[in-house]
Coordinates of C-alpha atoms and ligand atoms in Angstrom, one line a residue:
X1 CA 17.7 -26.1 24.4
X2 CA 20.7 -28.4 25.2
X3 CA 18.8 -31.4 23.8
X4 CA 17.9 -29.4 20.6
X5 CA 21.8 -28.3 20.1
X6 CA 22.9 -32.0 21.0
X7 CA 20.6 -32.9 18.1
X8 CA 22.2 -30.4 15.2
X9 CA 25.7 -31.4 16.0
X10 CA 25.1 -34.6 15.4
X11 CA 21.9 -34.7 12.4
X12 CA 23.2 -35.5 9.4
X13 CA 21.2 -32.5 7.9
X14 CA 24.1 -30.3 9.4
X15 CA 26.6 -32.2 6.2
X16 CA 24.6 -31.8 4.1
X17 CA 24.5 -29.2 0.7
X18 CA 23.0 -26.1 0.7
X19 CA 19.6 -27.7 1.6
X20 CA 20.2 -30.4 -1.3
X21 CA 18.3 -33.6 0.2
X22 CA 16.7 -36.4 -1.0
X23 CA 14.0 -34.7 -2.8
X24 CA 11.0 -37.4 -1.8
X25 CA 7.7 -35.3 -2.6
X26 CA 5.9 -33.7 -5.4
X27 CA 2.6 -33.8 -4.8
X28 CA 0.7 -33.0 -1.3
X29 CA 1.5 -35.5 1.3
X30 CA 1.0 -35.4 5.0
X31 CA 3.4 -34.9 7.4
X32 CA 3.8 -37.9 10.4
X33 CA 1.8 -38.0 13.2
X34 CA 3.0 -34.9 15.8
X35 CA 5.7 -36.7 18.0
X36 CA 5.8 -36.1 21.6
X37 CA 8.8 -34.6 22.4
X38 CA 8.8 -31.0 22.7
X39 CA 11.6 -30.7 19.8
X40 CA 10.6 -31.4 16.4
X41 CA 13.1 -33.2 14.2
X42 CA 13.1 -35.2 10.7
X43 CA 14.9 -37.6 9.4
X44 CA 17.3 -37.1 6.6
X45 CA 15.3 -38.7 3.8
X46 CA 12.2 -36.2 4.3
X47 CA 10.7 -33.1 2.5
X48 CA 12.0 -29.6 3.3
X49 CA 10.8 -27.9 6.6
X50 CA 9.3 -24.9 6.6
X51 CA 8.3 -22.7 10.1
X52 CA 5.8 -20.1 9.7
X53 CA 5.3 -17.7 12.8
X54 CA 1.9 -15.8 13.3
X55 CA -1.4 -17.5 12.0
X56 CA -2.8 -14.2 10.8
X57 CA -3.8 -13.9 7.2
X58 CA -0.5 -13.7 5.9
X59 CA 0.7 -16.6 8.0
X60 CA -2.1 -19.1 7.5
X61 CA -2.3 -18.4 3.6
X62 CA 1.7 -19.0 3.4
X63 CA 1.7 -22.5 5.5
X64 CA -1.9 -23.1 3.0
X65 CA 0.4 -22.8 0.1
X66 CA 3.5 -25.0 1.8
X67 CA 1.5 -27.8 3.3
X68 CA -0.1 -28.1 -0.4
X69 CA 3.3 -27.9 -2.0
X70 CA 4.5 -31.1 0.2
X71 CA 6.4 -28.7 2.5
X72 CA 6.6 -30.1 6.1
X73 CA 5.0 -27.1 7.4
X74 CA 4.9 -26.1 11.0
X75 CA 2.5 -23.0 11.8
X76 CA 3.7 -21.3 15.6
X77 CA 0.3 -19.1 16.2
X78 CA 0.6 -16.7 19.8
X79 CA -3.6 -16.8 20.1
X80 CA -5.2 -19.2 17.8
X81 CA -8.7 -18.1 19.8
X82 CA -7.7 -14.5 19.7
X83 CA -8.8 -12.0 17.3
X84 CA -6.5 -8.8 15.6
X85 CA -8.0 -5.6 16.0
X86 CA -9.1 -4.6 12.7
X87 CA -11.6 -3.1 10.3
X88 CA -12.2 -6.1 8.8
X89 CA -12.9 -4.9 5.0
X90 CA -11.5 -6.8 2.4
X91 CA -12.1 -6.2 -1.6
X92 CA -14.4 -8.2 -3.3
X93 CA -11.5 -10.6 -5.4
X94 CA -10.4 -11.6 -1.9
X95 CA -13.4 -13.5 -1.9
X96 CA -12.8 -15.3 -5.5
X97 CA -9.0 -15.8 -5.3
X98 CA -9.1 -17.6 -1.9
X99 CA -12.3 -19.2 -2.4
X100 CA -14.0 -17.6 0.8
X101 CA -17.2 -19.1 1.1
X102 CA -20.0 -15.8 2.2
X103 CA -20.9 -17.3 4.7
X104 CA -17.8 -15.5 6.7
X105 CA -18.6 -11.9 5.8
X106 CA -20.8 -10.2 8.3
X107 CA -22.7 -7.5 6.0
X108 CA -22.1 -6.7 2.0
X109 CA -21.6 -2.8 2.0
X110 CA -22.8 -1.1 -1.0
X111 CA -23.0 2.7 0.3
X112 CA -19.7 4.1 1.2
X113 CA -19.9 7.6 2.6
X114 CA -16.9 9.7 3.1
X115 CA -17.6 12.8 5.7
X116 CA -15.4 15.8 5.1
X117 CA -14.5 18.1 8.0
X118 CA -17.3 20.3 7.5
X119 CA -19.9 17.4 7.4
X120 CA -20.0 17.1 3.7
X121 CA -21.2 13.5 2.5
X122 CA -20.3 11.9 -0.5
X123 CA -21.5 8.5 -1.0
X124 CA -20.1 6.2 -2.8
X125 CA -22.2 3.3 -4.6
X126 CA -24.0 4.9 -7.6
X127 CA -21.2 3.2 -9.9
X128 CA -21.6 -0.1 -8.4
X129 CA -22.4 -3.2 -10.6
X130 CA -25.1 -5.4 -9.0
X131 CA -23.1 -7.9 -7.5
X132 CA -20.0 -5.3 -6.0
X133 CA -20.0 -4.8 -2.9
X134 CA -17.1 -4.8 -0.2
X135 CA -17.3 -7.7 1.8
X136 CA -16.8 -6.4 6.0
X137 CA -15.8 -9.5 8.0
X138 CA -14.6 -10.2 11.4
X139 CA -11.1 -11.1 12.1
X140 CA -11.9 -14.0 14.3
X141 CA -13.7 -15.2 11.5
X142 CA -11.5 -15.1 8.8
X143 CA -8.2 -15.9 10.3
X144 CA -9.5 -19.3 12.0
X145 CA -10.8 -20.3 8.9
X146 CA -7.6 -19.7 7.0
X147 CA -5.9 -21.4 9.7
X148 CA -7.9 -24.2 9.7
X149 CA -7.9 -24.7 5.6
X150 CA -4.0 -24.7 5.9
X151 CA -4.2 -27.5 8.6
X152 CA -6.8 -29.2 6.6
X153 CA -3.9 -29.2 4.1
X154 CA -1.3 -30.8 6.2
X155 CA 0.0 -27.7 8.1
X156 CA 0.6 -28.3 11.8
X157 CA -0.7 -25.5 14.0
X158 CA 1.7 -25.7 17.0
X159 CA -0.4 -22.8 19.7
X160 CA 2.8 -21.1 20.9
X161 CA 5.0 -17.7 21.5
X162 CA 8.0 -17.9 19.2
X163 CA 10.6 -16.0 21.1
X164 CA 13.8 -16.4 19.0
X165 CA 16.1 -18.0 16.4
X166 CA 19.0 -19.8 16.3
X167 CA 20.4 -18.5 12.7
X168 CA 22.6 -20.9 10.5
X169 CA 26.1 -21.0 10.3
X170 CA 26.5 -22.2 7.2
X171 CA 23.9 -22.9 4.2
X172 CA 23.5 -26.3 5.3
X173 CA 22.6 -25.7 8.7
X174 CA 18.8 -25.3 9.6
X175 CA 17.2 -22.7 11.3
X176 CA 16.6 -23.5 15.4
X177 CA 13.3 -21.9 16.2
X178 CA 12.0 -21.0 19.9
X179 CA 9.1 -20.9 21.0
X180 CA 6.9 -21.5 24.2
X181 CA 4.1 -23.8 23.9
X182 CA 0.7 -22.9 25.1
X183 CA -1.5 -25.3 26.9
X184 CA -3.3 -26.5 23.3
X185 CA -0.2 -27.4 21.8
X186 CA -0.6 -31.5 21.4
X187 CA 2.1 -33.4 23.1
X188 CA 4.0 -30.9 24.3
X189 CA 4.4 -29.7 28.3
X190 CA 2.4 -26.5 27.8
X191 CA 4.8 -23.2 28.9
X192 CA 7.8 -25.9 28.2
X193 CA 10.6 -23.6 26.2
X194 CA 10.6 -25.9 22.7
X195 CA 12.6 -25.7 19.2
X196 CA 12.0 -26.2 16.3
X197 CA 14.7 -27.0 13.4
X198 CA 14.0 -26.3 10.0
X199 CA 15.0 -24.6 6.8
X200 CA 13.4 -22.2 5.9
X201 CA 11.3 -19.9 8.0
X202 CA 8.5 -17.4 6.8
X203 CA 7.9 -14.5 9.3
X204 CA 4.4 -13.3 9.3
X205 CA 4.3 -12.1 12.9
X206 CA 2.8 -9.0 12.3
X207 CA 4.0 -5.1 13.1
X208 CA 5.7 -5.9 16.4
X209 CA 7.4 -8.6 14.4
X210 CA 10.3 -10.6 16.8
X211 CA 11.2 -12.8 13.4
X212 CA 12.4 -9.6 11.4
X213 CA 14.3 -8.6 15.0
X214 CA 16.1 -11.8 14.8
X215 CA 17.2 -12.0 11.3
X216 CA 17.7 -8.2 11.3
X217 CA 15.6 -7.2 8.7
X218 CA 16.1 -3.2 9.9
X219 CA 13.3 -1.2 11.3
X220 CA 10.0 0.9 9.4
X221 CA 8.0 3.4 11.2
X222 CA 4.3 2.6 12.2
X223 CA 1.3 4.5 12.6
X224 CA -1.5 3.3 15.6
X225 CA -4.5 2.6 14.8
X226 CA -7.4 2.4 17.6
X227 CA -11.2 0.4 17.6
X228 CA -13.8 0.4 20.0
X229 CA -16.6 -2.3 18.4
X230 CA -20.1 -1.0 19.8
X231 CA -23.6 -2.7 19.8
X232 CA -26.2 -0.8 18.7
X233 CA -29.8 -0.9 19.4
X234 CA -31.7 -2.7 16.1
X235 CA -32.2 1.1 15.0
X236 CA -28.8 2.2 14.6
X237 CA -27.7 -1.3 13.0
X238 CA -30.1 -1.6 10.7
X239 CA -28.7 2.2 9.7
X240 CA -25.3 0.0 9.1
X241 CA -27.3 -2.9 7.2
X242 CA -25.3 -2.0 4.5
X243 CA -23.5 1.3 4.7
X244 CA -20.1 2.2 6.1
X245 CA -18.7 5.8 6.8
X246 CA -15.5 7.1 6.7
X247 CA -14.5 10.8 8.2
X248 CA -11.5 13.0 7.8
X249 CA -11.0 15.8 9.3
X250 CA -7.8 16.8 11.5
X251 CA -10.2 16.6 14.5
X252 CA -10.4 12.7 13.6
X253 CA -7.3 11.8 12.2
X254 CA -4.4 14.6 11.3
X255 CA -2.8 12.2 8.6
X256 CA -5.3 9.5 8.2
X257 CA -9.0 9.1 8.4
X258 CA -11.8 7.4 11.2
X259 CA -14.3 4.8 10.6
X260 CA -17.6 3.3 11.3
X261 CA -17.7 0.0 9.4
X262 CA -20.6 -2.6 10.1
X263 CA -20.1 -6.0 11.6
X264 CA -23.0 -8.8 12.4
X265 CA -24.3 -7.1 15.7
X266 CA -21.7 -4.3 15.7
X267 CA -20.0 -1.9 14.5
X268 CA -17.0 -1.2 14.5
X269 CA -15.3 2.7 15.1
X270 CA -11.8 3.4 15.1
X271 CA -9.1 6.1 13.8
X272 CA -6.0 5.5 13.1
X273 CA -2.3 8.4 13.0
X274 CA 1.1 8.1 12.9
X275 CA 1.5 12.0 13.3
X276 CA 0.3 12.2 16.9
X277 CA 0.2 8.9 18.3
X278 CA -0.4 10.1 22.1
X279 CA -3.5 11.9 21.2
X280 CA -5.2 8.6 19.6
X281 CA -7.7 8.3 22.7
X282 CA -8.6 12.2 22.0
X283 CA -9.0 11.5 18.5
X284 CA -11.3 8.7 19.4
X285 CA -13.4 10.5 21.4
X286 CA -13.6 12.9 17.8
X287 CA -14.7 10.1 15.6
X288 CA -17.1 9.4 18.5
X289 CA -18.8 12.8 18.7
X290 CA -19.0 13.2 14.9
X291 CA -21.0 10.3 14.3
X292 CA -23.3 11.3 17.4
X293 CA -26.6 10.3 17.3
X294 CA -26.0 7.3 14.8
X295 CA -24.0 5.5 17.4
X296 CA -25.7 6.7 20.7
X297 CA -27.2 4.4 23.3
X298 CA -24.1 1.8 21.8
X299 CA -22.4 -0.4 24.3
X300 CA -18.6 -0.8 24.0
X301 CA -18.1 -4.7 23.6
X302 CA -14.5 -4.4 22.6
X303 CA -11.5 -1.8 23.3
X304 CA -8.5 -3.1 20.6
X305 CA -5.6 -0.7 19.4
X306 CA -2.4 -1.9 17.3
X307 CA 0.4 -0.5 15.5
X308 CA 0.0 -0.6 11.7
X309 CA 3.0 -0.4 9.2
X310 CA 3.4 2.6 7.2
X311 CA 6.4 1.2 4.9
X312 CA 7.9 -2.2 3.4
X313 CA 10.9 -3.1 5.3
X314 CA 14.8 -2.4 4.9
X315 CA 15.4 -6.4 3.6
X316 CA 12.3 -8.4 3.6
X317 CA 14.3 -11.7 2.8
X318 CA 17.9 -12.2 4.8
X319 CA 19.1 -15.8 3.9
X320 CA 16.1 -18.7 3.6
X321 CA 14.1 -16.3 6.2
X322 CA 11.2 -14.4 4.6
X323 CA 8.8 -11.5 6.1
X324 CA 5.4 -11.3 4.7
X325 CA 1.9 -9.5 5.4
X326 CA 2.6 -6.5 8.0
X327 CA 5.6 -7.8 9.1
X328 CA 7.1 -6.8 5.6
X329 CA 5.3 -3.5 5.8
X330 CA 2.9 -4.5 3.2
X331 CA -0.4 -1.7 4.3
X332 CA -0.9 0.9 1.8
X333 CA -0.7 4.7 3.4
X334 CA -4.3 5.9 2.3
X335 CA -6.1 3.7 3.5
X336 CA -4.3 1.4 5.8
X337 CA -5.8 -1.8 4.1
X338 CA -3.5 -5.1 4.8
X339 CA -5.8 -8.2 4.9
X340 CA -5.9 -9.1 1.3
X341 CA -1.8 -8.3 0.8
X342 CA -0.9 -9.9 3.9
X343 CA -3.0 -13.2 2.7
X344 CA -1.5 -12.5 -0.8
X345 CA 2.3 -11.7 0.1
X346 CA 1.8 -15.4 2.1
X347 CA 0.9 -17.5 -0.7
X348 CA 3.4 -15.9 -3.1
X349 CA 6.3 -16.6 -0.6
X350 CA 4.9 -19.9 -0.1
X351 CA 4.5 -20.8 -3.7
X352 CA 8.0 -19.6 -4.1
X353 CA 9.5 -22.2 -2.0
X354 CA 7.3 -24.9 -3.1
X355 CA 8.3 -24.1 -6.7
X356 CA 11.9 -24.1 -5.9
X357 CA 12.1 -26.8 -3.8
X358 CA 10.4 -28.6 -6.8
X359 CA 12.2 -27.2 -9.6
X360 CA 15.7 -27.9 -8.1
X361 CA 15.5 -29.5 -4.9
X362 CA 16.8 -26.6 -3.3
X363 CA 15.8 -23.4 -1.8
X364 CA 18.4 -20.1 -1.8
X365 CA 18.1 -16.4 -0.4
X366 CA 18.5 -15.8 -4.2
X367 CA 15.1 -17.8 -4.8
X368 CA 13.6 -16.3 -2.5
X369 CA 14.6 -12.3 -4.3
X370 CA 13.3 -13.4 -7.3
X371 CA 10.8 -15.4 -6.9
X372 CA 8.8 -13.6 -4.2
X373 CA 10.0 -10.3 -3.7
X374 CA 10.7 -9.4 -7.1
X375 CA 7.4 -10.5 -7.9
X376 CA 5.8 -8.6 -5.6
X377 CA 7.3 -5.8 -6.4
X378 CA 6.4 -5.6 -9.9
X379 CA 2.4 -6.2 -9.2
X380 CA 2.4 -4.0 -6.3
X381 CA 5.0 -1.3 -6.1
X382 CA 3.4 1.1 -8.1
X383 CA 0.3 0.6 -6.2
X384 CA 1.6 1.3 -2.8
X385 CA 3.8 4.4 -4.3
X386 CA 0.4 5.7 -5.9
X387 CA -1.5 5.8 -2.7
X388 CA 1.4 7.3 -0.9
X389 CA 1.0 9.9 -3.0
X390 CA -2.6 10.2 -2.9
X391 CA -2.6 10.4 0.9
X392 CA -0.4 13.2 1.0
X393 CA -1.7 15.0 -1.6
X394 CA -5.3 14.8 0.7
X395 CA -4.9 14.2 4.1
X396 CA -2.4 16.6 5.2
X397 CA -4.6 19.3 5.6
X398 CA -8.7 20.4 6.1
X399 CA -8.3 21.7 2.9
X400 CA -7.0 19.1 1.2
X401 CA -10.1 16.6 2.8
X402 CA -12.9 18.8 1.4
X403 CA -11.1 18.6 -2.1
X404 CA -11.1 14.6 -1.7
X405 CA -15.0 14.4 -0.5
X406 CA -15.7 17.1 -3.2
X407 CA -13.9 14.7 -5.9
X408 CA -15.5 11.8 -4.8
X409 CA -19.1 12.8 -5.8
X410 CA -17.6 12.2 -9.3
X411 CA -19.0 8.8 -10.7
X412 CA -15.7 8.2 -13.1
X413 CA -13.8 8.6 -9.7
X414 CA -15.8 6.1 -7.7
X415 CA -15.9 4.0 -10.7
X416 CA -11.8 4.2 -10.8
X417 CA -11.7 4.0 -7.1
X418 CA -14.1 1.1 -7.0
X419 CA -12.2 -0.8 -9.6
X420 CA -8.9 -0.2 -8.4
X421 CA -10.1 -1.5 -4.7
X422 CA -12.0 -3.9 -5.3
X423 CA -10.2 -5.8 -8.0
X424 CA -7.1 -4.9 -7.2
X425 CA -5.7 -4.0 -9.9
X426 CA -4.8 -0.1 -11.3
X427 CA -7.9 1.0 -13.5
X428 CA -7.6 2.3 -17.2
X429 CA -9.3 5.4 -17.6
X430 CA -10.3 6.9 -20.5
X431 CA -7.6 9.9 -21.2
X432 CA -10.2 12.1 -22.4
X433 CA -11.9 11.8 -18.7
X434 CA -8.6 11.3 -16.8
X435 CA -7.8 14.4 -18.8
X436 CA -11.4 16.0 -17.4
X437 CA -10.5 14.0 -14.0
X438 CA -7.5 16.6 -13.3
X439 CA -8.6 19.3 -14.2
X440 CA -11.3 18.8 -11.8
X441 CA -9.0 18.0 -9.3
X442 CA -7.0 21.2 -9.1
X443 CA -10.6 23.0 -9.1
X444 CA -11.6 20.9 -5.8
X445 CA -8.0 22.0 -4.6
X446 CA -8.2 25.4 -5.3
X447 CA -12.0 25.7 -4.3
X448 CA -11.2 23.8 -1.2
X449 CA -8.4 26.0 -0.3
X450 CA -10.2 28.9 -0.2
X451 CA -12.9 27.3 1.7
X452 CA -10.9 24.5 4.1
X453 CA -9.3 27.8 5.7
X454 CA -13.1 29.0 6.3
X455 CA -13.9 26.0 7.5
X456 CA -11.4 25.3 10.2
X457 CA -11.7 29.2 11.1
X458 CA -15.5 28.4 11.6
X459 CA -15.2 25.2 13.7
X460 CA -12.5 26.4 15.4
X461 CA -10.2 23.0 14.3
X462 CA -7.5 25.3 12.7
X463 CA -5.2 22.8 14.1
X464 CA -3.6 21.1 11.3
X465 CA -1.5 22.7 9.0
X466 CA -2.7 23.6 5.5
Ligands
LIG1 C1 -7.5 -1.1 14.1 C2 -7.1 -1.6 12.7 C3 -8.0 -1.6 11.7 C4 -7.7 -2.2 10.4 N1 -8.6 -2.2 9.5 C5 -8.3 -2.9 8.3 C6 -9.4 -3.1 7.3 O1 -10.5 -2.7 7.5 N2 -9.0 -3.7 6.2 C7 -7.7 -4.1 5.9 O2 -7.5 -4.7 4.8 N3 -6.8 -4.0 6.8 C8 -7.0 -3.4 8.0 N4 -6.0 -3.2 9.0 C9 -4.7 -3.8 8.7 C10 -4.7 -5.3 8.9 O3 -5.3 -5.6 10.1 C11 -3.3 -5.9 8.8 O4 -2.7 -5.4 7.6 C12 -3.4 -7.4 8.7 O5 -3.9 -8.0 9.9 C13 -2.0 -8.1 8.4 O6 -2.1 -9.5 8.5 P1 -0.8 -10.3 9.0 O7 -1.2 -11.7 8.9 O8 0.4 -9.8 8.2 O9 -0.6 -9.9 10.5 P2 -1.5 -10.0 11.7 O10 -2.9 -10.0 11.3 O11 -1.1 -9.0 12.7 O12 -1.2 -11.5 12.3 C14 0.0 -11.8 13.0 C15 -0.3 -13.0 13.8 O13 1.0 -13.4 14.4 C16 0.7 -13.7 15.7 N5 2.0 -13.5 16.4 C17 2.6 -12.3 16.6 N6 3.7 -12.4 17.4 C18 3.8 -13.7 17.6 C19 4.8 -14.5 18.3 N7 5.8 -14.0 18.9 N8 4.6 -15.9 18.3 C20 3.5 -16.5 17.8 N9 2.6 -15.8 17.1 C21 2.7 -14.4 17.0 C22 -0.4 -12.9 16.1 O14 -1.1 -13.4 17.2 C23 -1.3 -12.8 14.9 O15 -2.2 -13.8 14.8 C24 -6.4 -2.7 10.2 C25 -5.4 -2.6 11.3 C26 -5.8 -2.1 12.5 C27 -4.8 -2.1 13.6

């Protein structure tokens, strides 16, 4: 630490302009050979430095889109052999726009089937084209692969707990990043306290993120979401060859919904609340007795919970620091999907910088607004505010679920659906059947108002509140 602040005072970066170098790079170049000291420096003639902290999707896609920019990238990764508890769906154009070969997704499911509280089943599927299908992959998988494509590209994984950073004092001053190495981390003393200086840093540390805690980026509340992956005998996953289920039911989930999505030899079950977060291992045992006999005689090979974001950040950008993936709060409230924004929000911010930093040889807060967040914005605000709305109009209450299972029997609303997820991109209806669409709607609601009360009074759940 003493030997890093030695180092600013007297690096000539520290006179520079607002991050106006020599520009020396437009094309991809590699980095130098890692040096051995535990503090990474460049000389003043060099390309801009970039940090990127978490190797999730979001992280790995944004030091992808640096390292192939020329950016001097440096990705700081907790648990490059870990794996983040997580469905692991992803929509199809995930697989397209970052060229994911198939051999990383576990099982292509065609039959979605949503269980309302009372046991109703609507499956989704009939509106498929031949090649849809939703691609259900394990974490472990993907995120090493997306790590090791952005390292392949000149990113250097440095295998290490970021623990703080020393913020500019002026705009010429770099960033001073912390972090403790692991043991994997080449040439450094592994559990040695090391720092990094750079000048812009990306923060894609996930939910409990420490980067938006240092640059203050204000707080968002989080829903918890809890998995328990289970082997099955060959007969009950060969049930899952190619199906997935998802229940609601305030039993399950009182704001959200449960799952059973297929993985190579397992399958994984989880729920997920923000409304009664003490109760998750209750509302496990739920999604556990619902799907019964499908999952009996499983073993439990895994036990993973983690907090999930249920809104974007207050700032997402504060000076040349940007938050992307779930660390900006980027999981729509439906469904709690994240992978593909995370992996998306990463390469936008990263593209960002590059342009900038090619464009003008300098890279600004105000780049950073327009560039990335604005941009973001645009494409998916409406989305996110859309599915808001859609989960409360049809998880907060038993009613409200049957309507939704009821609704999605309709083939123009798994064809919508369908398009909307797995493209992502908001469908265009037809007005004549969008017109037909709500009328149907308020009929599920009404009909499922009547009969959600029955329901709950017949299974006794009666908990929630419709
Ligand atoms: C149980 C569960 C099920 C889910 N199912 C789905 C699903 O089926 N489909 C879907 O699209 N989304 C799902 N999500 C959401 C999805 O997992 C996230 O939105 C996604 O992982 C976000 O990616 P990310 O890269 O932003 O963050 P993360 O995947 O959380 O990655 C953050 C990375 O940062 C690292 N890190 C954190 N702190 C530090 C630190 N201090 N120093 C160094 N490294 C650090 C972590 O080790 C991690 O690798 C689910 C979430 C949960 C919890």
């Amino acid at each position: 630490m003493a030997a890093s602040c030695h180092y600013l005072l007297s690096s000539p970066f520290t006179s520079g302009l607002p991050l106006k170098t020599t520009r020396t790079t437009t094309t991809k170049t590699r980095p130098p050979p890692f040096p051995k000291a535990p503090i990474i420096i460049a000389s003043s003639a060099r390309p801009l430095r970039a940090a990127v902290i978490g190797g999730g999707p979001a992280g790995a896609s944004a030091a992808e889109a640096l390292a192939l920019g020329g950016i001097e990238t440096y990705l700081i990764e907790r648990a490059p052999s870990g794996s983040k508890p997580c469905g692991g769906a992803i929509p199809l154009c995930m697989l397209s726009e970052f060229d994911l070969p198939s051999s990383l997704v576990d099982r292509r499911v065609t039959r979605m089937r949503v269980l309302s509280p009372s046991n109703r089943a609507a499956d989704f599927g009939r509106s498929l084209r031949p090649h849809e299908h939703i691609p259900m992959l394990r974490r472990e998988v993907l995120d090493a692969f997306l790590r090791r494509r952005a390292t392949d590209a000149g990113a250097r994984l440095l295998p290490g707990l970021f623990t703080s950073i020393r913020l500019p004092l002026s705009d010429s001053d770099p960033y001073l990043v912390h972090y403790t190495a692991s043991p994997s981390t080449p040439g450094s003393l592994a559990g040695t306290p090391s720092a990094l200086a750079v000048d812009v840093v990306i923060g894609a540390d996930g939910a409990n993120s420490r980067v938006a805690r240092s640059i203050s980026a204000g707080d968002y509340t989080t829903a918890i979401a809890f998995q328990e992956r289970i082997r099955l005998p060959p007969a009950g996953m060969s049930r899952y060859e190619d199906l997935a289920e998802m229940y609601v039911g305030a039993d399950v989930s009182p704001d959200f919904y449960a799952w059973v999505f297929p993985k190579c030899d397992h399958v994984a079950v989880g729920t997920g609340t923000s409304a009664a977060k003490p109760d998750i291992k209750r509302l496990q045992a739920a999604i556990r007795a619902r799907a019964g006999p499908k999952i009996a005689g499983g073993e439990v090979i895994r036990v993973e919970a983690h907090p999930i974001p249920e809104h974007p950040r207050p700032r997402r950008v504060v000076g040349r620091a940007a938050l992307v993936g779930d660390a900006a709060g980027y999981v729509t409230r439906c469904s709690g999907e994240g992978i593909y924004f995370a992996a998306k929000s990463g390469r936008m911010c990263g593209e960002a910088i590059v342009r900038a930093w090619k464009e003008r040889g300098v890279v600004t807060e105000a780049d950073l607004k327009t560039a990335y967040l604005r941009k973001w914005d645009e494409e998916y605000r409406g989305m996110f505010r859309f599915l808001d709305l859609l989960q409360q109009v049809f998880y907060g209450s038993n009613a409200g679920r049957e309507a939704l299972v009821e609704l999605c029997a309709d083939e123009y609303v798994q064809r919508m659906t369908f398009e909307s997820y797995l493209y992502k991109r908001m469908a265009r209806g037809d007005w004549r059947k969008d017109l037909g669409l709500a009328w149907r709607t308020i009929g599920s609601l009404v009909r499922a108002g009547v009969m959600g009360w029955e329901v709950d009074r017949l299974k006794g759940i009666g908990a929630d509140s419709s």
